[in-house]
Amino acid sequence: MGKAEVKLAGMGEIVFARGAGVLGCIGLGSCVGALLFDPRTQSAALAHVMLPEAHESDVRQLPGKYATSALPALLQMLDTPPAFASRLKAILVGGGELFQNRSQTLRIGERNVETIQRLLRELRIGVVFEHTRGNFGRSFEFDVASGLIRVRAMGNTSAEKDLSAALGILRRAA
Amino acid sequence: MTTTLNELRTDALREIGNIGLGGAVTALSDLTGVLFTLDTPRIHPMNAQALPELCCAMPETLVVGTVSRVNGDWPGEGAFLFPWESAQVLWHILVQMQPSGLDDLNELYQSVINEVSNIMLGNYLQAISQMTGFTLHMEPPAFAADMAMAVLSSILVEALYGQRELLAIETAFKTPAHEFKGYFLYLPETGNLEKLFAILGI
């Protein structure tokens, strides 16, 4: 495999790749990396979601910032109307609560995950890989061509999985 | 509400940051018997695209951090971040022991960092209170040890909740005696800044 271009989604950003390339997020705490893959076009779009619901004026500039605006933006990027969304596959990483003993917490990590899962259910999009919640941060990289996902976390909770079958990735002749 | 930050106001915030952190660093020096020095505070709008130096340079480096909610006339979040090696210096000075790694990070070590944060933020707020007459209360700090970017973004997201942008008063403190660097961040809600400027008459 040649050296694939790596596109990292910063907070609130959305990145896209078709056929080849690596998409990922660095240092997800309560944020969630929500990736949708379209087996038909072998494309992937990834949003670095910060908050569950959009109630701010910057939705248009940064649609990836909020779960409720990120999913429609991902569908649009994959050129998929909501009625056909069920052909897409989802990958979710992040949504941890790093600060365990906060006196009043907004539970943003948990709410990010819940909101994205609810929206995915409504769109009938299946989740093929999930590494969420817990009390730790994560980074991850997803290789669009091979379907390999690598999640890094401090300590021993890292993971690596070949998702090519689950994502219907076409194997190219060597 | 948008607050215009002209040069005078930025200078005033920097000076408040200096005086507040001066008090905080003195308290840390008293506690440890080691002299700490302050970098000039950076005042900048804080959003997802403008992160502190530590996180830009080494997003996946292991840090220990605390965050405390501040209520009262100038509400916001006060946070401290220490790269793992710097936290080791604090543990060594204050309890003459060090955790060997994340697995070994027990409550004693956590409470040392919480106490350092408590004392420093308490002195910071007291200095601001004396200068402005503001009433400020802080909640006990919450603790995390993880990748710098994950810790910082969790603090930022919670502080940003319901707001479009934050102001960040950011500074680092060092000591010539050890390989040590600590980062302090105060993230006040911008809506209340006008109250501060009114008191200062600017």
GROMACS .gro file of N, CA, C and O in nm, chain B residues 63-180:
model
  472
  237VAL      N    1  -0.095   1.435   2.974
  237VAL     CA    2  -0.098   1.547   3.070
  237VAL      C    3  -0.190   1.511   3.185
  237VAL      O    4  -0.279   1.426   3.172
  238VAL      N    5  -0.169   1.578   3.298
  238VAL     CA    6  -0.271   1.574   3.403
  238VAL      C    7  -0.330   1.714   3.409
  238VAL      O    8  -0.259   1.813   3.388
  239GLY      N    9  -0.458   1.721   3.432
  239GLY     CA   10  -0.524   1.850   3.429
  239GLY      C   11  -0.639   1.857   3.527
  239GLY      O   12  -0.691   1.755   3.571
  240THR      N   13  -0.673   1.980   3.563
  240THR     CA   14  -0.791   2.001   3.647
  240THR      C   15  -0.876   2.111   3.585
  240THR      O   16  -0.826   2.195   3.511
  241VAL      N   17  -1.002   2.108   3.618
  241VAL     CA   18  -1.089   2.219   3.579
  241VAL      C   19  -1.182   2.249   3.696
  241VAL      O   20  -1.230   2.159   3.763
  242SER      N   21  -1.200   2.378   3.724
  242SER     CA   22  -1.290   2.421   3.831
  242SER      C   23  -1.388   2.524   3.774
  242SER      O   24  -1.346   2.617   3.706
  243ARG      N   25  -1.512   2.506   3.805
  243ARG     CA   26  -1.613   2.604   3.766
  243ARG      C   27  -1.603   2.724   3.860
  243ARG      O   28  -1.589   2.706   3.981
  244VAL      N   29  -1.604   2.844   3.804
  244VAL     CA   30  -1.603   2.965   3.885
  244VAL      C   31  -1.738   3.035   3.869
  244VAL      O   32  -1.783   3.059   3.756
  245ASN      N   33  -1.804   3.062   3.980
  245ASN     CA   34  -1.932   3.134   3.978
  245ASN      C   35  -1.915   3.271   4.039
  245ASN      O   36  -1.817   3.298   4.105
  246GLY      N   37  -2.013   3.357   4.016
  246GLY     CA   38  -2.009   3.491   4.073
  246GLY      C   39  -2.011   3.597   3.965
  246GLY      O   40  -2.071   3.579   3.859
  247ASP      N   41  -1.941   3.709   3.991
  247ASP     CA   42  -1.950   3.824   3.900
  247ASP      C   43  -1.870   3.807   3.770
  247ASP      O   44  -1.890   3.883   3.676
  248TRP      N   45  -1.777   3.714   3.768
  248TRP     CA   46  -1.699   3.692   3.645
  248TRP      C   47  -1.687   3.542   3.622
  248TRP      O   48  -1.581   3.485   3.634
  249PRO      N   49  -1.800   3.478   3.590
  249PRO     CA   50  -1.802   3.332   3.583
  249PRO      C   51  -1.722   3.276   3.466
  249PRO      O   52  -1.701   3.345   3.366
  250GLY      N   53  -1.680   3.154   3.482
  250GLY     CA   54  -1.604   3.089   3.377
  250GLY      C   55  -1.547   2.958   3.428
  250GLY      O   56  -1.595   2.902   3.526
  251GLU      N   57  -1.445   2.909   3.358
  251GLU     CA   58  -1.378   2.785   3.398
  251GLU      C   59  -1.230   2.815   3.416
  251GLU      O   60  -1.168   2.878   3.330
  252GLY      N   61  -1.174   2.768   3.526
  252GLY     CA   62  -1.030   2.780   3.548
  252GLY      C   63  -0.967   2.643   3.533
  252GLY      O   64  -1.016   2.546   3.591
  253ALA      N   65  -0.862   2.634   3.453
  253ALA     CA   66  -0.804   2.502   3.426
  253ALA      C   67  -0.651   2.506   3.437
  253ALA      O   68  -0.588   2.607   3.407
  254PHE      N   69  -0.594   2.396   3.482
  254PHE     CA   70  -0.449   2.378   3.484
  254PHE      C   71  -0.414   2.252   3.408
  254PHE      O   72  -0.483   2.151   3.419
  255LEU      N   73  -0.307   2.261   3.329
  255LEU     CA   74  -0.257   2.143   3.258
  255LEU      C   75  -0.108   2.128   3.289
  255LEU      O   76  -0.034   2.225   3.282
  256PHE      N   77  -0.069   2.007   3.325
  256PHE     CA   78   0.072   1.978   3.349
  256PHE      C   79   0.112   1.858   3.263
  256PHE      O   80   0.053   1.750   3.276
  257PRO      N   81   0.212   1.875   3.176
  257PRO     CA   82   0.265   1.756   3.108
  257PRO      C   83   0.311   1.656   3.214
  257PRO      O   84   0.352   1.696   3.324
  258TRP      N   85   0.301   1.528   3.184
  258TRP     CA   86   0.328   1.422   3.281
  258TRP      C   87   0.460   1.445   3.356
  258TRP      O   88   0.465   1.434   3.479
  259GLU      N   89   0.567   1.481   3.283
  259GLU     CA   90   0.699   1.499   3.346
  259GLU      C   91   0.694   1.614   3.447
  259GLU      O   92   0.763   1.610   3.549
  260SER      N   93   0.615   1.718   3.416
  260SER     CA   94   0.605   1.831   3.509
  260SER      C   95   0.524   1.793   3.631
  260SER      O   96   0.556   1.834   3.743
  261ALA      N   97   0.421   1.713   3.613
  261ALA     CA   98   0.343   1.664   3.726
  261ALA      C   99   0.432   1.579   3.817
  261ALA      O  100   0.424   1.588   3.940
  262GLN      N  101   0.522   1.501   3.755
  262GLN     CA  102   0.616   1.420   3.832
  262GLN      C  103   0.701   1.508   3.924
  262GLN      O  104   0.732   1.472   4.037
  263VAL      N  105   0.740   1.626   3.870
  263VAL     CA  106   0.820   1.720   3.951
  263VAL      C  107   0.738   1.765   4.072
  263VAL      O  108   0.788   1.766   4.185
  264LEU      N  109   0.611   1.801   4.051
  264LEU     CA  110   0.526   1.844   4.162
  264LEU      C  111   0.510   1.733   4.265
  264LEU      O  112   0.519   1.756   4.386
  265TRP      N  113   0.484   1.611   4.219
  265TRP     CA  114   0.467   1.499   4.312
  265TRP      C  115   0.596   1.476   4.392
  265TRP      O  116   0.592   1.454   4.512
  266HIS      N  117   0.707   1.483   4.320
  266HIS     CA  118   0.835   1.460   4.387
  266HIS      C  119   0.859   1.563   4.497
  266HIS      O  120   0.899   1.530   4.608
  267ILE      N  121   0.831   1.690   4.465
  267ILE     CA  122   0.854   1.797   4.564
  267ILE      C  123   0.756   1.785   4.681
  267ILE      O  124   0.792   1.799   4.797
  268LEU      N  125   0.629   1.757   4.650
  268LEU     CA  126   0.525   1.770   4.753
  268LEU      C  127   0.502   1.643   4.834
  268LEU      O  128   0.463   1.651   4.950
  269VAL      N  129   0.519   1.526   4.775
  269VAL     CA  130   0.498   1.404   4.854
  269VAL      C  131   0.616   1.306   4.848
  269VAL      O  132   0.607   1.195   4.898
  270GLN      N  133   0.724   1.351   4.785
  270GLN     CA  134   0.848   1.270   4.776
  270GLN      C  135   0.824   1.131   4.715
  270GLN      O  136   0.895   1.036   4.746
  271MET      N  137   0.721   1.121   4.631
  271MET     CA  138   0.696   0.995   4.559
  271MET      C  139   0.641   1.032   4.422
  271MET      O  140   0.593   1.142   4.403
  272GLN      N  141   0.648   0.934   4.330
  272GLN     CA  142   0.593   0.958   4.197
  272GLN      C  143   0.521   0.833   4.149
  272GLN      O  144   0.569   0.722   4.173
  273PRO      N  145   0.409   0.850   4.079
  273PRO     CA  146   0.347   0.731   4.019
  273PRO      C  147   0.433   0.684   3.902
  273PRO      O  148   0.492   0.765   3.831
  274SER      N  149   0.441   0.552   3.884
  274SER     CA  150   0.524   0.500   3.776
  274SER      C  151   0.454   0.515   3.640
  274SER      O  152   0.518   0.517   3.537
  275GLY      N  153   0.323   0.525   3.642
  275GLY     CA  154   0.248   0.541   3.518
  275GLY      C  155   0.102   0.567   3.548
  275GLY      O  156   0.066   0.584   3.664
  276LEU      N  157   0.020   0.566   3.444
  276LEU     CA  158  -0.123   0.596   3.460
  276LEU      C  159  -0.192   0.499   3.558
  276LEU      O  160  -0.278   0.540   3.636
  277ASP      N  161  -0.152   0.371   3.554
  277ASP     CA  162  -0.214   0.269   3.640
  277ASP      C  163  -0.190   0.296   3.788
  277ASP      O  164  -0.266   0.253   3.874
  278ASP      N  165  -0.081   0.368   3.813
  278ASP     CA  166  -0.035   0.390   3.949
  278ASP      C  167  -0.085   0.525   4.004
  278ASP      O  168  -0.048   0.568   4.112
  279LEU      N  169  -0.169   0.593   3.926
  279LEU     CA  170  -0.211   0.730   3.960
  279LEU      C  171  -0.326   0.724   4.060
  279LEU      O  172  -0.442   0.739   4.023
  280ASN      N  173  -0.293   0.702   4.187
  280ASN     CA  174  -0.398   0.684   4.287
  280ASN      C  175  -0.453   0.817   4.339
  280ASN      O  176  -0.413   0.924   4.294
  281GLU      N  177  -0.543   0.807   4.436
  281GLU     CA  178  -0.610   0.927   4.486
  281GLU      C  179  -0.516   1.027   4.551
  281GLU      O  180  -0.538   1.147   4.545
  282LEU      N  181  -0.411   0.976   4.613
  282LEU     CA  182  -0.315   1.066   4.677
  282LEU      C  183  -0.254   1.159   4.572
  282LEU      O  184  -0.252   1.280   4.589
  283TYR      N  185  -0.209   1.100   4.461
  283TYR     CA  186  -0.147   1.180   4.356
  283TYR      C  187  -0.247   1.278   4.295
  283TYR      O  188  -0.214   1.392   4.266
  284GLN      N  189  -0.369   1.231   4.278
  284GLN     CA  190  -0.473   1.319   4.223
  284GLN      C  191  -0.500   1.436   4.317
  284GLN      O  192  -0.513   1.550   4.273
  285SER      N  193  -0.504   1.405   4.447
  285SER     CA  194  -0.538   1.513   4.540
  285SER      C  195  -0.425   1.615   4.550
  285SER      O  196  -0.449   1.732   4.576
  286VAL      N  197  -0.301   1.572   4.525
  286VAL     CA  198  -0.190   1.669   4.523
  286VAL      C  199  -0.213   1.771   4.410
  286VAL      O  200  -0.203   1.892   4.431
  287ILE      N  201  -0.246   1.720   4.292
  287ILE     CA  202  -0.269   1.810   4.178
  287ILE      C  203  -0.393   1.897   4.203
  287ILE      O  204  -0.393   2.018   4.175
  288ASN      N  205  -0.498   1.837   4.259
  288ASN     CA  206  -0.618   1.914   4.291
  288ASN      C  207  -0.587   2.025   4.390
  288ASN      O  208  -0.637   2.137   4.377
  289GLU      N  209  -0.502   1.994   4.488
  289GLU     CA  210  -0.469   2.092   4.590
  289GLU      C  211  -0.386   2.207   4.531
  289GLU      O  212  -0.411   2.324   4.562
  290VAL      N  213  -0.291   2.172   4.445
  290VAL     CA  214  -0.212   2.276   4.378
  290VAL      C  215  -0.306   2.367   4.297
  290VAL      O  216  -0.297   2.490   4.304
  291SER      N  217  -0.399   2.307   4.225
  291SER     CA  218  -0.494   2.385   4.144
  291SER      C  219  -0.581   2.474   4.233
  291SER      O  220  -0.604   2.590   4.203
  292ASN      N  221  -0.629   2.416   4.343
  292ASN     CA  222  -0.712   2.487   4.438
  292ASN      C  223  -0.644   2.611   4.491
  292ASN      O  224  -0.701   2.720   4.491
  293ILE      N  225  -0.520   2.592   4.535
  293ILE     CA  226  -0.445   2.702   4.595
  293ILE      C  227  -0.416   2.809   4.491
  293ILE      O  228  -0.435   2.928   4.514
  294MET      N  229  -0.374   2.765   4.371
  294MET     CA  230  -0.338   2.863   4.268
  294MET      C  231  -0.460   2.938   4.217
  294MET      O  232  -0.459   3.060   4.207
  295LEU      N  233  -0.567   2.866   4.185
  295LEU     CA  234  -0.687   2.933   4.134
  295LEU      C  235  -0.749   3.021   4.243
  295LEU      O  236  -0.794   3.132   4.215
  296GLY      N  237  -0.746   2.972   4.367
  296GLY     CA  238  -0.799   3.051   4.479
  296GLY      C  239  -0.726   3.184   4.491
  296GLY      O  240  -0.789   3.290   4.505
  297ASN      N  241  -0.594   3.180   4.481
  297ASN     CA  242  -0.516   3.304   4.489
  297ASN      C  243  -0.538   3.394   4.368
  297ASN      O  244  -0.541   3.516   4.381
  298TYR      N  245  -0.553   3.333   4.252
  298TYR     CA  246  -0.582   3.408   4.130
  298TYR      C  247  -0.714   3.485   4.147
  298TYR      O  248  -0.721   3.606   4.122
  299LEU      N  249  -0.816   3.416   4.193
  299LEU     CA  250  -0.948   3.478   4.206
  299LEU      C  251  -0.948   3.583   4.317
  299LEU      O  252  -1.013   3.687   4.304
  300GLN      N  253  -0.871   3.557   4.421
  300GLN     CA  254  -0.864   3.653   4.531
  300GLN      C  255  -0.801   3.784   4.483
  300GLN      O  256  -0.849   3.893   4.518
  301ALA      N  257  -0.697   3.773   4.401
  301ALA     CA  258  -0.632   3.892   4.348
  301ALA      C  259  -0.728   3.972   4.261
  301ALA      O  260  -0.735   4.095   4.269
  302ILE      N  261  -0.805   3.901   4.178
  302ILE     CA  262  -0.901   3.969   4.092
  302ILE      C  263  -1.011   4.033   4.176
  302ILE      O  264  -1.055   4.146   4.151
  303SER      N  265  -1.052   3.962   4.278
  303SER     CA  266  -1.156   4.009   4.367
  303SER      C  267  -1.114   4.138   4.437
  303SER      O  268  -1.191   4.233   4.446
  304GLN      N  269  -0.990   4.141   4.483
  304GLN     CA  270  -0.940   4.261   4.551
  304GLN      C  271  -0.932   4.380   4.457
  304GLN      O  272  -0.958   4.492   4.495
  305MET      N  273  -0.898   4.352   4.333
  305MET     CA  274  -0.880   4.458   4.236
  305MET      C  275  -1.014   4.515   4.188
  305MET      O  276  -1.026   4.633   4.159
  306THR      N  277  -1.114   4.428   4.179
  306THR     CA  278  -1.240   4.468   4.114
  306THR      C  279  -1.358   4.474   4.210
  306THR      O  280  -1.462   4.529   4.174
  307GLY      N  281  -1.345   4.417   4.327
  307GLY     CA  282  -1.460   4.408   4.417
  307GLY      C  283  -1.557   4.297   4.379
  307GLY      O  284  -1.664   4.284   4.437
  308PHE      N  285  -1.520   4.217   4.279
  308PHE     CA  286  -1.606   4.105   4.236
  308PHE      C  287  -1.618   3.999   4.344
  308PHE      O  288  -1.522   3.971   4.416
  309THR      N  289  -1.736   3.939   4.352
  309THR     CA  290  -1.753   3.821   4.435
  309THR      C  291  -1.733   3.698   4.346
  309THR      O  292  -1.799   3.686   4.242
  310LEU      N  293  -1.640   3.612   4.383
  310LEU     CA  294  -1.610   3.494   4.300
  310LEU      C  295  -1.601   3.371   4.389
  310LEU      O  296  -1.537   3.375   4.494
  311HIS      N  297  -1.670   3.265   4.347
  311HIS     CA  298  -1.660   3.138   4.421
  311HIS      C  299  -1.614   3.031   4.325
  311HIS      O  300  -1.659   3.027   4.212
  312MET      N  301  -1.527   2.944   4.372
  312MET     CA  302  -1.486   2.833   4.285
  312MET      C  303  -1.534   2.700   4.342
  312MET      O  304  -1.540   2.680   4.464
  313GLU      N  305  -1.569   2.612   4.251
  313GLU     CA  306  -1.606   2.476   4.292
  313GLU      C  307  -1.480   2.391   4.301
  313GLU      O  308  -1.379   2.424   4.241
  314PRO      N  309  -1.485   2.280   4.374
  314PRO     CA  310  -1.366   2.195   4.384
  314PRO      C  311  -1.323   2.147   4.245
  314PRO      O  312  -1.409   2.123   4.159
  315PRO      N  313  -1.193   2.134   4.222
  315PRO     CA  314  -1.148   2.092   4.089
  315PRO      C  315  -1.183   1.948   4.057
  315PRO      O  316  -1.192   1.864   4.145
  316ALA      N  317  -1.205   1.923   3.928
  316ALA     CA  318  -1.220   1.786   3.877
  316ALA      C  319  -1.090   1.749   3.808
  316ALA      O  320  -1.023   1.834   3.752
  317PHE      N  321  -1.055   1.622   3.814
  317PHE     CA  322  -0.923   1.576   3.770
  317PHE      C  323  -0.932   1.484   3.649
  317PHE      O  324  -1.024   1.403   3.638
  318ALA      N  325  -0.835   1.496   3.559
  318ALA     CA  326  -0.823   1.401   3.447
  318ALA      C  327  -0.677   1.382   3.412
  318ALA      O  328  -0.596   1.472   3.431
  319ALA      N  329  -0.642   1.266   3.362
  319ALA     CA  330  -0.508   1.240   3.310
  319ALA      C  331  -0.526   1.169   3.177
  319ALA      O  332  -0.581   1.059   3.172
  320ASP      N  333  -0.483   1.233   3.070
  320ASP     CA  334  -0.507   1.175   2.937
  320ASP      C  335  -0.427   1.254   2.833
  320ASP      O  336  -0.344   1.336   2.868
  321MET      N  337  -0.457   1.229   2.705
  321MET     CA  338  -0.393   1.305   2.597
  321MET      C  339  -0.427   1.453   2.612
  321MET      O  340  -0.541   1.489   2.640
  322ALA      N  341  -0.328   1.539   2.588
  322ALA     CA  342  -0.347   1.684   2.606
  322ALA      C  343  -0.470   1.735   2.533
  322ALA      O  344  -0.553   1.806   2.588
  323MET      N  345  -0.483   1.694   2.408
  323MET     CA  346  -0.592   1.746   2.325
  323MET      C  347  -0.728   1.698   2.378
  323MET      O  348  -0.826   1.773   2.375
  324ALA      N  349  -0.734   1.574   2.425
  324ALA     CA  350  -0.860   1.519   2.476
  324ALA      C  351  -0.900   1.591   2.605
  324ALA      O  352  -1.018   1.624   2.625
  325VAL      N  353  -0.804   1.619   2.692
  325VAL     CA  354  -0.833   1.688   2.818
  325VAL      C  355  -0.877   1.831   2.787
  325VAL      O  356  -0.981   1.878   2.833
  326LEU      N  357  -0.799   1.899   2.704
  326LEU     CA  358  -0.830   2.038   2.676
  326LEU      C  359  -0.963   2.053   2.603
  326LEU      O  360  -1.044   2.140   2.636
  327SER      N  361  -0.988   1.966   2.504
  327SER     CA  362  -1.111   1.983   2.427
  327SER      C  363  -1.233   1.956   2.516
  327SER      O  364  -1.336   2.020   2.500
  328SER      N  365  -1.219   1.863   2.612
  328SER     CA  366  -1.331   1.838   2.703
  328SER      C  367  -1.362   1.961   2.788
  328SER      O  368  -1.478   1.993   2.812
  329ILE      N  369  -1.256   2.031   2.831
  329ILE     CA  370  -1.274   2.154   2.909
  329ILE      C  371  -1.341   2.260   2.823
  329ILE      O  372  -1.437   2.326   2.861
  330LEU      N  373  -1.287   2.272   2.702
  330LEU     CA  374  -1.332   2.376   2.609
  330LEU      C  375  -1.477   2.357   2.570
  330LEU      O  376  -1.556   2.453   2.567
  331VAL      N  377  -1.515   2.234   2.540
  331VAL     CA  378  -1.650   2.207   2.494
  331VAL      C  379  -1.751   2.240   2.603
  331VAL      O  380  -1.854   2.301   2.578
  332GLU      N  381  -1.717   2.203   2.727
  332GLU     CA  382  -1.809   2.232   2.837
  332GLU      C  383  -1.820   2.384   2.859
  332GLU      O  384  -1.927   2.436   2.883
  333ALA      N  385  -1.705   2.453   2.847
  333ALA     CA  386  -1.705   2.598   2.865
  333ALA      C  387  -1.778   2.668   2.751
  333ALA      O  388  -1.841   2.772   2.769
  334LEU      N  389  -1.769   2.610   2.632
  334LEU     CA  390  -1.830   2.670   2.513
  334LEU      C  391  -1.980   2.646   2.507
  334LEU      O  392  -2.049   2.708   2.427
  335TYR      N  393  -2.029   2.555   2.590
  335TYR     CA  394  -2.170   2.516   2.583
  335TYR      C  395  -2.259   2.639   2.594
  335TYR      O  396  -2.252   2.713   2.691
  336GLY      N  397  -2.341   2.662   2.495
  336GLY     CA  398  -2.431   2.778   2.496
  336GLY      C  399  -2.365   2.908   2.459
  336GLY      O  400  -2.425   3.013   2.466
  337GLN      N  401  -2.238   2.902   2.419
  337GLN     CA  402  -2.169   3.025   2.380
  337GLN      C  403  -2.099   3.002   2.247
  337GLN      O  404  -2.054   2.893   2.219
  338ARG      N  405  -2.085   3.108   2.173
  338ARG     CA  406  -2.022   3.096   2.045
  338ARG      C  407  -1.870   3.103   2.057
  338ARG      O  408  -1.796   3.036   1.987
  339GLU      N  409  -1.826   3.187   2.145
  339GLU     CA  410  -1.683   3.208   2.157
  339GLU      C  411  -1.648   3.238   2.301
  339GLU      O  412  -1.730   3.287   2.377
  340LEU      N  413  -1.526   3.209   2.337
  340LEU     CA  414  -1.477   3.236   2.471
  340LEU      C  415  -1.356   3.324   2.461
  340LEU      O  416  -1.289   3.331   2.359
  341LEU      N  417  -1.324   3.385   2.573
  341LEU     CA  418  -1.198   3.455   2.582
  341LEU      C  419  -1.105   3.362   2.659
  341LEU      O  420  -1.149   3.294   2.750
  342ALA      N  421  -0.980   3.360   2.621
  342ALA     CA  422  -0.887   3.278   2.698
  342ALA      C  423  -0.777   3.366   2.753
  342ALA      O  424  -0.720   3.448   2.683
  343ILE      N  425  -0.751   3.351   2.880
  343ILE     CA  426  -0.636   3.414   2.944
  343ILE      C  427  -0.544   3.297   2.974
  343ILE      O  428  -0.574   3.212   3.056
  344GLU      N  429  -0.434   3.292   2.900
  344GLU     CA  430  -0.351   3.173   2.899
  344GLU      C  431  -0.209   3.209   2.940
  344GLU      O  432  -0.154   3.307   2.893
  345THR      N  433  -0.153   3.134   3.030
  345THR     CA  434  -0.014   3.160   3.065
  345THR      C  435   0.056   3.030   3.107
  345THR      O  436  -0.009   2.931   3.140
  346ALA      N  437   0.187   3.034   3.102
  346ALA     CA  438   0.266   2.920   3.144
  346ALA      C  439   0.355   2.965   3.259
  346ALA      O  440   0.394   3.081   3.266
  347PHE      N  441   0.384   2.873   3.352
  347PHE     CA  442   0.478   2.905   3.459
  347PHE      C  443   0.586   2.799   3.464
  347PHE      O  444   0.562   2.683   3.435
  348LYS      N  445   0.705   2.846   3.500
  348LYS     CA  446   0.823   2.759   3.491
  348LYS      C  447   0.907   2.774   3.616
  348LYS      O  448   0.885   2.865   3.696
  349THR      N  449   1.004   2.686   3.631
  349THR     CA  450   1.102   2.705   3.736
  349THR      C  451   1.239   2.668   3.683
  349THR      O  452   1.253   2.568   3.613
  350PRO      N  453   1.338   2.752   3.708
  350PRO     CA  454   1.472   2.721   3.659
  350PRO      C  455   1.532   2.599   3.729
  350PRO      O  456   1.620   2.534   3.674
  351ALA      N  457   1.477   2.565   3.847
  351ALA     CA  458   1.536   2.456   3.925
  351ALA      C  459   1.503   2.318   3.867
  351ALA      O  460   1.573   2.222   3.893
  352HIS      N  461   1.393   2.308   3.791
  352HIS     CA  462   1.352   2.177   3.739
  352HIS      C  463   1.306   2.190   3.594
  352HIS      O  464   1.272   2.297   3.549
  353GLU      N  465   1.300   2.076   3.528
  353GLU     CA  466   1.240   2.067   3.395
  353GLU      C  467   1.089   2.066   3.419
  353GLU      O  468   1.031   1.961   3.444
  354PHE      N  469   1.029   2.183   3.422
  354PHE     CA  470   0.889   2.191   3.462
  354PHE      C  471   0.818   2.300   3.383
  354PHE      O  472   0.872   2.409   3.363
   0.00000   0.00000   0.00000
